[in-house]
PDB file of C-alpha atoms in Angstrom:
ATOM      1  CA  GLN H  30      16.800  -1.517 -11.468  1.00 80.00           C
ATOM      2  CA  VAL H  31      13.950  -0.550  -8.755  1.00 84.00           C
ATOM      3  CA  GLN H  32      10.557  -0.545  -9.647  1.00 92.00           C
ATOM      4  CA  LEU H  33       7.170  -0.886  -7.624  1.00 95.00           C
ATOM      5  CA  ALA H  34       4.185  -1.235  -9.698  1.00 97.00           C
ATOM      6  CA  GLU H  35       0.723  -0.355  -7.635  1.00 98.00           C
ATOM      7  CA  SER H  36      -2.823  -1.738  -9.514  1.00 98.00           C
ATOM      8  CA  GLY H  37      -5.918  -2.819  -8.271  1.00 98.00           C
ATOM      9  CA  GLY H  38      -8.014   0.103  -7.584  1.00 98.00           C
ATOM     10  CA  GLY H  39     -10.761   1.727  -8.774  1.00 98.00           C
ATOM     11  CA  LEU H  40     -14.295   3.029  -8.557  1.00 98.00           C
ATOM     12  CA  VAL H  41     -16.350   1.065  -5.661  1.00 98.00           C
ATOM     13  CA  GLN H  42     -19.597   2.413  -3.666  1.00 98.00           C
ATOM     14  CA  ALA H  43     -19.175   2.266  -0.129  1.00 98.00           C
ATOM     15  CA  GLY H  44     -19.211  -1.366   1.775  1.00 98.00           C
ATOM     16  CA  GLY H  45     -17.454  -2.765  -0.911  1.00 98.00           C
ATOM     17  CA  SER H  46     -13.893  -4.551  -1.505  1.00 98.00           C
ATOM     18  CA  LEU H  47     -10.695  -3.781  -3.315  1.00 98.00           C
ATOM     19  CA  ARG H  48      -7.787  -5.678  -3.691  1.00 98.00           C
ATOM     20  CA  LEU H  49      -4.382  -3.865  -4.230  1.00 98.00           C
ATOM     21  CA  SER H  50      -1.201  -5.126  -5.462  1.00 98.00           C
ATOM     22  CA  CYS H  51       1.980  -3.637  -5.483  1.00 98.00           C
ATOM     23  CA  ALA H  52       4.850  -5.813  -7.561  1.00 97.00           C
ATOM     24  CA  ALA H  53       8.944  -4.602  -6.897  1.00 95.00           C
ATOM     25  CA  SER H  54      11.358  -5.290  -8.695  1.00 92.00           C
ATOM     26  CA  GLY H  55      15.317  -4.433  -7.556  1.00 87.00           C
ATOM     27  CA  SER H  56      14.832  -5.352  -4.421  1.00 89.00           C
ATOM     28  CA  ARG H  57      12.425  -8.474  -2.532  1.00 92.00           C
ATOM     29  CA  VAL H  58       9.287  -7.815  -0.291  1.00 93.00           C
ATOM     30  CA  SER H  59      10.523 -10.866   1.703  1.00 93.00           C
ATOM     31  CA  ASP H  60      14.388  -8.544   2.566  1.00 93.00           C
ATOM     32  CA  ASN H  61      12.261  -5.466   4.004  1.00 93.00           C
ATOM     33  CA  ARG H  62       9.620  -4.016   5.694  1.00 96.00           C
ATOM     34  CA  MET H  63       6.903  -3.469   3.342  1.00 97.00           C
ATOM     35  CA  ASP H  64       4.612  -0.238   3.457  1.00 97.00           C
ATOM     36  CA  TRP H  65       1.517   0.734   2.334  1.00 98.00           C
ATOM     37  CA  TYR H  66       0.807   4.220   2.187  1.00 98.00           C
ATOM     38  CA  ARG H  67      -2.472   6.408   0.633  1.00 98.00           C
ATOM     39  CA  GLN H  68      -2.286   9.935   0.117  1.00 98.00           C
ATOM     40  CA  ALA H  69      -5.754  12.227  -0.308  1.00 96.00           C
ATOM     41  CA  PRO H  70      -6.200  15.013  -2.227  1.00 92.00           C
ATOM     42  CA  GLY H  71      -4.361  18.391  -0.186  1.00 94.00           C
ATOM     43  CA  LYS H  72      -3.326  15.990   2.598  1.00 96.00           C
ATOM     44  CA  GLN H  73      -0.052  14.408   3.208  1.00 96.00           C
ATOM     45  CA  ARG H  74       0.941  11.054   2.475  1.00 96.00           C
ATOM     46  CA  GLU H  75       0.192   8.441   5.181  1.00 96.00           C
ATOM     47  CA  VAL H  76       1.201   5.391   6.025  1.00 97.00           C
ATOM     48  CA  VAL H  77      -2.037   2.901   6.692  1.00 98.00           C
ATOM     49  CA  ALA H  78      -0.406  -0.709   6.979  1.00 98.00           C
ATOM     50  CA  SER H  79       2.715  -2.583   6.737  1.00 98.00           C
ATOM     51  CA  ILE H  80       4.323  -6.112   7.038  1.00 97.00           C
ATOM     52  CA  THR H  81       7.844  -6.897   8.838  1.00 96.00           C
ATOM     53  CA  ARG H  82      10.421  -9.035   7.348  1.00 95.00           C
ATOM     54  CA  GLY H  83       9.039 -11.496  10.377  1.00 94.00           C
ATOM     55  CA  GLY H  84       5.579 -11.189   9.319  1.00 92.00           C
ATOM     56  CA  SER H  85       4.387  -8.545  11.983  1.00 96.00           C
ATOM     57  CA  PHE H  86       1.828  -6.007  10.831  1.00 95.00           C
ATOM     58  CA  TYR H  87       1.037  -2.457  11.841  1.00 97.00           C
ATOM     59  CA  TYR H  88      -2.353  -0.856  10.731  1.00 98.00           C
ATOM     60  CA  THR H  89      -3.176   2.848  11.253  1.00 98.00           C
ATOM     61  CA  ASN H  90      -6.409   3.092  13.383  1.00 98.00           C
ATOM     62  CA  SER H  91      -8.817   3.626  10.725  1.00 97.00           C
ATOM     63  CA  VAL H  92      -8.255   0.983   8.684  1.00 98.00           C
ATOM     64  CA  LYS H  93      -8.074  -1.384  11.972  1.00 98.00           C
ATOM     65  CA  GLY H  94     -10.531  -4.809  10.904  1.00 98.00           C
ATOM     66  CA  ARG H  95     -10.828  -3.826   7.469  1.00 98.00           C
ATOM     67  CA  PHE H  96      -7.603  -4.188   5.545  1.00 98.00           C
ATOM     68  CA  THR H  97      -4.865  -6.834   5.560  1.00 98.00           C
ATOM     69  CA  ILE H  98      -1.479  -6.417   4.270  1.00 98.00           C
ATOM     70  CA  SER H  99       0.311  -9.456   2.773  1.00 97.00           C
ATOM     71  CA  ARG H 100       2.958 -10.583   0.418  1.00 97.00           C
ATOM     72  CA  ASP H 101       3.736 -13.477  -1.778  1.00 97.00           C
ATOM     73  CA  ASN H 102       7.146 -13.814  -2.091  1.00 95.00           C
ATOM     74  CA  ALA H 103       7.358 -16.557  -4.741  1.00 96.00           C
ATOM     75  CA  LYS H 104       5.667 -13.125  -6.856  1.00 97.00           C
ATOM     76  CA  ASN H 105       7.720 -10.898  -4.922  1.00 97.00           C
ATOM     77  CA  THR H 106       4.566  -9.187  -4.823  1.00 98.00           C
ATOM     78  CA  VAL H 107       2.722  -7.130  -1.868  1.00 98.00           C
ATOM     79  CA  TYR H 108      -0.961  -7.120  -1.101  1.00 98.00           C
ATOM     80  CA  LEU H 109      -3.402  -5.169   0.485  1.00 98.00           C
ATOM     81  CA  GLN H 110      -7.126  -6.004   0.939  1.00 98.00           C
ATOM     82  CA  MET H 111      -9.875  -3.819   1.374  1.00 98.00           C
ATOM     83  CA  HIS H 112     -13.632  -4.596   2.906  1.00 98.00           C
ATOM     84  CA  SER H 113     -15.946  -2.215   4.170  1.00 98.00           C
ATOM     85  CA  LEU H 114     -13.876   0.480   2.162  1.00 98.00           C
ATOM     86  CA  ARG H 115     -15.624   4.131   2.904  1.00 98.00           C
ATOM     87  CA  PRO H 116     -15.835   7.315   0.656  1.00 97.00           C
ATOM     88  CA  GLU H 117     -12.984   9.158   3.528  1.00 97.00           C
ATOM     89  CA  ASP H 118     -10.418   5.951   1.922  1.00 98.00           C
ATOM     90  CA  THR H 119     -10.902   7.824  -1.044  1.00 98.00           C
ATOM     91  CA  ALA H 120      -6.668   8.259  -1.932  1.00 98.00           C
ATOM     92  CA  VAL H 121      -3.948   7.047  -4.385  1.00 98.00           C
ATOM     93  CA  TYR H 122      -2.097   4.780  -2.427  1.00 98.00           C
ATOM     94  CA  TYR H 123       1.437   3.173  -3.268  1.00 98.00           C
ATOM     95  CA  CYS H 124       4.068   1.113  -1.461  1.00 97.00           C
ATOM     96  CA  ASN H 125       7.583   0.761  -0.714  1.00 96.00           C
ATOM     97  CA  THR H 126      10.038  -0.937   1.462  1.00 93.00           C
ATOM     98  CA  ASN H 127      10.870   0.974   4.733  1.00 92.00           C
ATOM     99  CA  PRO H 128      13.218   2.708   4.109  1.00 91.00           C
ATOM    100  CA  PRO H 129      11.794   3.767   0.798  1.00 91.00           C
ATOM    101  CA  MET H 130      13.699   3.099  -1.961  1.00 90.00           C
ATOM    102  CA  GLN H 131      16.028   5.544  -3.653  1.00 88.00           C
ATOM    103  CA  LEU H 132      16.852   6.474  -7.096  1.00 87.00           C
ATOM    104  CA  SER H 133      18.963   9.058  -8.185  1.00 89.00           C
ATOM    105  CA  GLY H 134      19.543   9.873  -5.077  1.00 90.00           C
ATOM    106  CA  LYS H 135      15.806  10.259  -4.472  1.00 92.00           C
ATOM    107  CA  ILE H 136      12.758   8.682  -2.685  1.00 92.00           C
ATOM    108  CA  TYR H 137      11.378   6.415  -5.404  1.00 93.00           C
ATOM    109  CA  TRP H 138       7.794   6.276  -5.429  1.00 95.00           C
ATOM    110  CA  GLY H 139       5.705   3.881  -8.048  1.00 95.00           C
ATOM    111  CA  GLN H 140       2.338   5.509 -10.447  1.00 97.00           C
ATOM    112  CA  GLY H 141       0.295   4.733  -7.867  1.00 98.00           C
ATOM    113  CA  THR H 142      -3.273   2.849  -8.414  1.00 98.00           C
ATOM    114  CA  GLN H 143      -6.522   5.139  -7.564  1.00 98.00           C
ATOM    115  CA  VAL H 144      -9.064   4.333  -4.824  1.00 98.00           C
ATOM    116  CA  THR H 145     -12.366   5.998  -5.353  1.00 98.00           C
ATOM    117  CA  VAL H 146     -15.351   5.047  -2.679  1.00 98.00           C
ATOM    118  CA  SER H 147     -18.494   6.574  -3.279  1.00 98.00           C
ATOM    119  CA  SER H 148     -20.921   7.206  -1.006  1.00 94.00           C
TER     120      SER H 148
END
């Protein structure tokens, strides 16, 4: 059974830090490209960071130098370390494999974790 469990979000002041976790089951994070997405109110979900099977990284321009994606294969978990947070980083953050996990013919998403950055 596939499952993605995101955690670690919260309320933080601008300039603060958070570390998000994504525990996966039903698929190995080491066997997949893993993406972190975020969705702000009224906006489309966007990829903010990726880590490939080979360990290469991708970051969207707005988070470069502030966010770091990593994974722990033994824990089957992907992390997103976020520093120098800004109010515009406020969103619900999700992780997924790339291509995304499927469940009953539909893309599966975990519950996400809310990040709120106050100014």
